[in-house]
């Protein structure tokens, strides 16, 4: 379990940095992504003893799903967003990445619609999606922690 705490700590530090960078520059630094992704990959192999084939298969399936999303929502989601989804699957798990993707899209849409209704933005104003994605991942992770903690409180 120490592995999980270390990996989540690295992931959430990365989430803060990537969110700030996405807000300021509307991009994800690939070098930073590669360093963190490789760290997460090797931590999973060494400490969680996940097989390389399982990690690569999971990542390939998620990449395929992301490419479908990328094709459907051409101007809405960028390649940097796909990198963030893959990083989340490597660092946490695939369920978190899928939940955060769907929920992040909804949260960003609600935010964008609110801005348009308040006349603070137009429909063409770009909204950085990564902070919404990480907020959704945080909600999912907090929900998992709460579900793990709740049974011990009830006894």
PDB file of C-alpha atoms in Angstrom:
ATOM      1  CA  UNK A   1       0.000   0.000   0.000  1.00  0.00           C
ATOM      2  CA  UNK A   2       2.974   2.332   0.385  1.00  0.00           C
ATOM      3  CA  UNK A   3       3.353   2.119  -3.372  1.00  0.00           C
ATOM      4  CA  UNK A   4      -0.172   3.433  -3.836  1.00  0.00           C
ATOM      5  CA  UNK A   5       0.456   6.400  -1.551  1.00  0.00           C
ATOM      6  CA  UNK A   6       3.711   7.288  -3.330  1.00  0.00           C
ATOM      7  CA  UNK A   7       2.118   6.949  -6.757  1.00  0.00           C
ATOM      8  CA  UNK A   8      -0.914   9.031  -5.791  1.00  0.00           C
ATOM      9  CA  UNK A   9       1.318  11.719  -4.276  1.00  0.00           C
ATOM     10  CA  UNK A  10       3.332  11.938  -7.519  1.00  0.00           C
ATOM     11  CA  UNK A  11       0.132  11.932  -9.555  1.00  0.00           C
ATOM     12  CA  UNK A  12      -1.580  14.758  -7.620  1.00  0.00           C
ATOM     13  CA  UNK A  13       1.564  16.928  -7.706  1.00  0.00           C
ATOM     14  CA  UNK A  14       1.615  16.332 -11.447  1.00  0.00           C
ATOM     15  CA  UNK A  15      -2.094  17.175 -11.650  1.00  0.00           C
ATOM     16  CA  UNK A  16      -1.513  20.571 -10.062  1.00  0.00           C
ATOM     17  CA  UNK A  17       1.382  21.407 -12.384  1.00  0.00           C
ATOM     18  CA  UNK A  18      -0.432  20.210 -15.517  1.00  0.00           C
ATOM     19  CA  UNK A  19      -3.630  22.077 -14.573  1.00  0.00           C
ATOM     20  CA  UNK A  20      -1.776  25.360 -14.062  1.00  0.00           C
ATOM     21  CA  UNK A  21       0.151  24.878 -17.313  1.00  0.00           C
ATOM     22  CA  UNK A  22      -3.060  24.067 -19.214  1.00  0.00           C
ATOM     23  CA  UNK A  23      -4.831  27.150 -17.852  1.00  0.00           C
ATOM     24  CA  UNK A  24      -1.924  29.434 -18.791  1.00  0.00           C
ATOM     25  CA  UNK A  25      -0.777  27.931 -22.107  1.00  0.00           C
ATOM     26  CA  UNK A  26      -3.594  25.631 -23.329  1.00  0.00           C
ATOM     27  CA  UNK A  27      -1.060  22.847 -23.788  1.00  0.00           C
ATOM     28  CA  UNK A  28       0.533  19.918 -21.984  1.00  0.00           C
ATOM     29  CA  UNK A  29       4.359  19.743 -21.875  1.00  0.00           C
ATOM     30  CA  UNK A  30       5.262  16.407 -23.485  1.00  0.00           C
ATOM     31  CA  UNK A  31       8.653  16.055 -21.749  1.00  0.00           C
ATOM     32  CA  UNK A  32       7.046  16.474 -18.352  1.00  0.00           C
ATOM     33  CA  UNK A  33       4.328  13.984 -19.301  1.00  0.00           C
ATOM     34  CA  UNK A  34       6.869  11.397 -20.479  1.00  0.00           C
ATOM     35  CA  UNK A  35       8.900  11.645 -17.279  1.00  0.00           C
ATOM     36  CA  UNK A  36       5.900  11.220 -15.018  1.00  0.00           C
ATOM     37  CA  UNK A  37       4.370   8.460 -17.173  1.00  0.00           C
ATOM     38  CA  UNK A  38       7.563   6.421 -17.183  1.00  0.00           C
ATOM     39  CA  UNK A  39       7.867   6.864 -13.419  1.00  0.00           C
ATOM     40  CA  UNK A  40       4.302   5.635 -12.930  1.00  0.00           C
ATOM     41  CA  UNK A  41       4.878   2.729 -15.316  1.00  0.00           C
ATOM     42  CA  UNK A  42       7.980   1.521 -13.469  1.00  0.00           C
ATOM     43  CA  UNK A  43       6.455   2.079 -10.020  1.00  0.00           C
ATOM     44  CA  UNK A  44       3.527  -0.144 -11.020  1.00  0.00           C
ATOM     45  CA  UNK A  45       5.874  -2.855 -12.288  1.00  0.00           C
ATOM     46  CA  UNK A  46       8.206  -2.747  -9.281  1.00  0.00           C
ATOM     47  CA  UNK A  47       5.863  -2.166  -6.350  1.00  0.00           C
ATOM     48  CA  UNK A  48       2.442  -3.351  -7.478  1.00  0.00           C
ATOM     49  CA  UNK A  49       4.009  -6.167  -9.505  1.00  0.00           C
ATOM     50  CA  UNK A  50       1.629  -5.532 -12.389  1.00  0.00           C
ATOM     51  CA  UNK A  51       2.701  -7.295 -15.558  1.00  0.00           C
ATOM     52  CA  UNK A  52       4.095  -5.242 -18.393  1.00  0.00           C
ATOM     53  CA  UNK A  53       1.625  -6.898 -20.773  1.00  0.00           C
ATOM     54  CA  UNK A  54      -1.349  -5.960 -18.562  1.00  0.00           C
ATOM     55  CA  UNK A  55      -0.215  -2.336 -18.262  1.00  0.00           C
ATOM     56  CA  UNK A  56       0.447  -2.029 -21.994  1.00  0.00           C
ATOM     57  CA  UNK A  57      -2.878  -3.696 -22.904  1.00  0.00           C
ATOM     58  CA  UNK A  58      -4.806  -1.420 -20.550  1.00  0.00           C
ATOM     59  CA  UNK A  59      -3.025   1.640 -21.921  1.00  0.00           C
ATOM     60  CA  UNK A  60      -3.592   0.564 -25.541  1.00  0.00           C
ATOM     61  CA  UNK A  61      -7.317   0.012 -24.926  1.00  0.00           C
ATOM     62  CA  UNK A  62      -7.613   3.422 -23.313  1.00  0.00           C
ATOM     63  CA  UNK A  63      -5.636   5.039 -26.129  1.00  0.00           C
ATOM     64  CA  UNK A  64      -8.039   3.474 -28.645  1.00  0.00           C
ATOM     65  CA  UNK A  65     -11.014   4.841 -26.673  1.00  0.00           C
ATOM     66  CA  UNK A  66      -9.350   8.265 -26.542  1.00  0.00           C
ATOM     67  CA  UNK A  67      -8.764   8.262 -30.283  1.00  0.00           C
ATOM     68  CA  UNK A  68     -12.479   7.615 -30.823  1.00  0.00           C
ATOM     69  CA  UNK A  69     -13.309  10.544 -28.522  1.00  0.00           C
ATOM     70  CA  UNK A  70     -10.703  12.672 -30.330  1.00  0.00           C
ATOM     71  CA  UNK A  71     -12.324  11.877 -33.702  1.00  0.00           C
ATOM     72  CA  UNK A  72     -15.862  12.587 -32.471  1.00  0.00           C
ATOM     73  CA  UNK A  73     -15.030  15.837 -30.656  1.00  0.00           C
ATOM     74  CA  UNK A  74     -12.496  17.249 -33.127  1.00  0.00           C
ATOM     75  CA  UNK A  75     -11.997  20.731 -31.708  1.00  0.00           C
ATOM     76  CA  UNK A  76     -13.112  19.979 -28.172  1.00  0.00           C
ATOM     77  CA  UNK A  77     -10.373  17.679 -26.907  1.00  0.00           C
ATOM     78  CA  UNK A  78      -6.726  17.893 -27.826  1.00  0.00           C
ATOM     79  CA  UNK A  79      -3.843  15.458 -27.928  1.00  0.00           C
ATOM     80  CA  UNK A  80      -2.538  16.841 -24.621  1.00  0.00           C
ATOM     81  CA  UNK A  81      -5.841  15.916 -23.002  1.00  0.00           C
ATOM     82  CA  UNK A  82      -5.410  12.357 -24.255  1.00  0.00           C
ATOM     83  CA  UNK A  83      -1.948  12.269 -22.681  1.00  0.00           C
ATOM     84  CA  UNK A  84      -3.480  13.303 -19.350  1.00  0.00           C
ATOM     85  CA  UNK A  85      -6.096  10.529 -19.594  1.00  0.00           C
ATOM     86  CA  UNK A  86      -3.360   7.954 -20.227  1.00  0.00           C
ATOM     87  CA  UNK A  87      -1.273   9.313 -17.353  1.00  0.00           C
ATOM     88  CA  UNK A  88      -4.253   8.904 -15.036  1.00  0.00           C
ATOM     89  CA  UNK A  89      -4.738   5.302 -16.118  1.00  0.00           C
ATOM     90  CA  UNK A  90      -1.054   4.608 -15.501  1.00  0.00           C
ATOM     91  CA  UNK A  91      -0.933   6.322 -12.126  1.00  0.00           C
ATOM     92  CA  UNK A  92      -4.315   5.416 -10.665  1.00  0.00           C
ATOM     93  CA  UNK A  93      -6.411   3.009 -12.725  1.00  0.00           C
ATOM     94  CA  UNK A  94      -8.511   2.748 -15.848  1.00  0.00           C
ATOM     95  CA  UNK A  95     -11.838   3.179 -14.022  1.00  0.00           C
ATOM     96  CA  UNK A  96     -10.679   6.519 -12.628  1.00  0.00           C
ATOM     97  CA  UNK A  97      -9.530   7.657 -16.069  1.00  0.00           C
ATOM     98  CA  UNK A  98     -12.835   6.747 -17.727  1.00  0.00           C
ATOM     99  CA  UNK A  99     -14.930   8.316 -14.942  1.00  0.00           C
ATOM    100  CA  UNK A 100     -12.780  11.468 -14.937  1.00  0.00           C
ATOM    101  CA  UNK A 101     -13.020  11.770 -18.722  1.00  0.00           C
ATOM    102  CA  UNK A 102     -16.807  11.612 -18.795  1.00  0.00           C
ATOM    103  CA  UNK A 103     -17.317  13.726 -15.684  1.00  0.00           C
ATOM    104  CA  UNK A 104     -14.637  16.240 -16.721  1.00  0.00           C
ATOM    105  CA  UNK A 105     -16.411  16.803 -20.030  1.00  0.00           C
ATOM    106  CA  UNK A 106     -19.694  17.405 -18.208  1.00  0.00           C
ATOM    107  CA  UNK A 107     -18.089  19.761 -15.661  1.00  0.00           C
ATOM    108  CA  UNK A 108     -16.336  21.743 -18.411  1.00  0.00           C
ATOM    109  CA  UNK A 109     -19.589  21.945 -20.383  1.00  0.00           C
ATOM    110  CA  UNK A 110     -21.489  23.250 -17.351  1.00  0.00           C
ATOM    111  CA  UNK A 111     -18.739  25.817 -16.744  1.00  0.00           C
ATOM    112  CA  UNK A 112     -18.683  26.873 -20.404  1.00  0.00           C
ATOM    113  CA  UNK A 113     -22.459  27.201 -20.614  1.00  0.00           C
ATOM    114  CA  UNK A 114     -22.452  29.242 -17.398  1.00  0.00           C
ATOM    115  CA  UNK A 115     -19.838  31.605 -18.842  1.00  0.00           C
ATOM    116  CA  UNK A 116     -21.843  32.033 -22.038  1.00  0.00           C
ATOM    117  CA  UNK A 117     -25.077  32.666 -20.123  1.00  0.00           C
ATOM    118  CA  UNK A 118     -23.321  35.232 -17.915  1.00  0.00           C
ATOM    119  CA  UNK A 119     -21.880  36.820 -21.084  1.00  0.00           C
ATOM    120  CA  UNK A 120     -18.321  36.342 -19.820  1.00  0.00           C
ATOM    121  CA  UNK A 121     -17.364  34.258 -22.869  1.00  0.00           C
ATOM    122  CA  UNK A 122     -18.543  33.223 -26.308  1.00  0.00           C
ATOM    123  CA  UNK A 123     -19.098  29.714 -27.649  1.00  0.00           C
ATOM    124  CA  UNK A 124     -15.671  29.876 -29.292  1.00  0.00           C
ATOM    125  CA  UNK A 125     -13.760  30.787 -26.101  1.00  0.00           C
ATOM    126  CA  UNK A 126     -11.356  27.921 -25.334  1.00  0.00           C
ATOM    127  CA  UNK A 127     -11.768  26.365 -21.903  1.00  0.00           C
ATOM    128  CA  UNK A 128      -8.863  24.353 -20.473  1.00  0.00           C
ATOM    129  CA  UNK A 129     -10.229  20.869 -19.801  1.00  0.00           C
ATOM    130  CA  UNK A 130      -7.422  19.408 -17.672  1.00  0.00           C
ATOM    131  CA  UNK A 131      -8.459  21.143 -14.405  1.00  0.00           C
ATOM    132  CA  UNK A 132     -11.987  19.736 -14.797  1.00  0.00           C
ATOM    133  CA  UNK A 133     -10.565  16.305 -15.553  1.00  0.00           C
ATOM    134  CA  UNK A 134      -8.416  16.344 -12.422  1.00  0.00           C
ATOM    135  CA  UNK A 135     -11.335  17.652 -10.333  1.00  0.00           C
ATOM    136  CA  UNK A 136     -13.386  14.663 -11.531  1.00  0.00           C
ATOM    137  CA  UNK A 137     -10.485  12.278 -10.829  1.00  0.00           C
ATOM    138  CA  UNK A 138     -10.247  13.773  -7.348  1.00  0.00           C
ATOM    139  CA  UNK A 139     -13.970  13.226  -6.787  1.00  0.00           C
ATOM    140  CA  UNK A 140     -13.650   9.596  -7.866  1.00  0.00           C
ATOM    141  CA  UNK A 141     -10.577   9.004  -5.693  1.00  0.00           C
ATOM    142  CA  UNK A 142     -12.249  10.658  -2.700  1.00  0.00           C
ATOM    143  CA  UNK A 143     -15.309   8.474  -3.265  1.00  0.00           C
ATOM    144  CA  UNK A 144     -13.125   5.360  -3.290  1.00  0.00           C
ATOM    145  CA  UNK A 145     -11.418   6.428  -0.058  1.00  0.00           C
ATOM    146  CA  UNK A 146     -14.791   7.174   1.539  1.00  0.00           C
ATOM    147  CA  UNK A 147     -16.174   3.766   0.498  1.00  0.00           C
ATOM    148  CA  UNK A 148     -13.101   2.046   1.936  1.00  0.00           C
ATOM    149  CA  UNK A 149     -13.335   4.018   5.188  1.00  0.00           C
ATOM    150  CA  UNK A 150     -17.122   3.812   5.719  1.00  0.00           C
ATOM    151  CA  UNK A 151     -17.405   0.088   6.609  1.00  0.00           C
ATOM    152  CA  UNK A 152     -14.848   0.488   9.411  1.00  0.00           C
ATOM    153  CA  UNK A 153     -16.937   3.309  10.902  1.00  0.00           C
ATOM    154  CA  UNK A 154     -20.118   1.253  10.921  1.00  0.00           C
ATOM    155  CA  UNK A 155     -18.754  -1.563  13.087  1.00  0.00           C
TER     156      UNK A 155
END
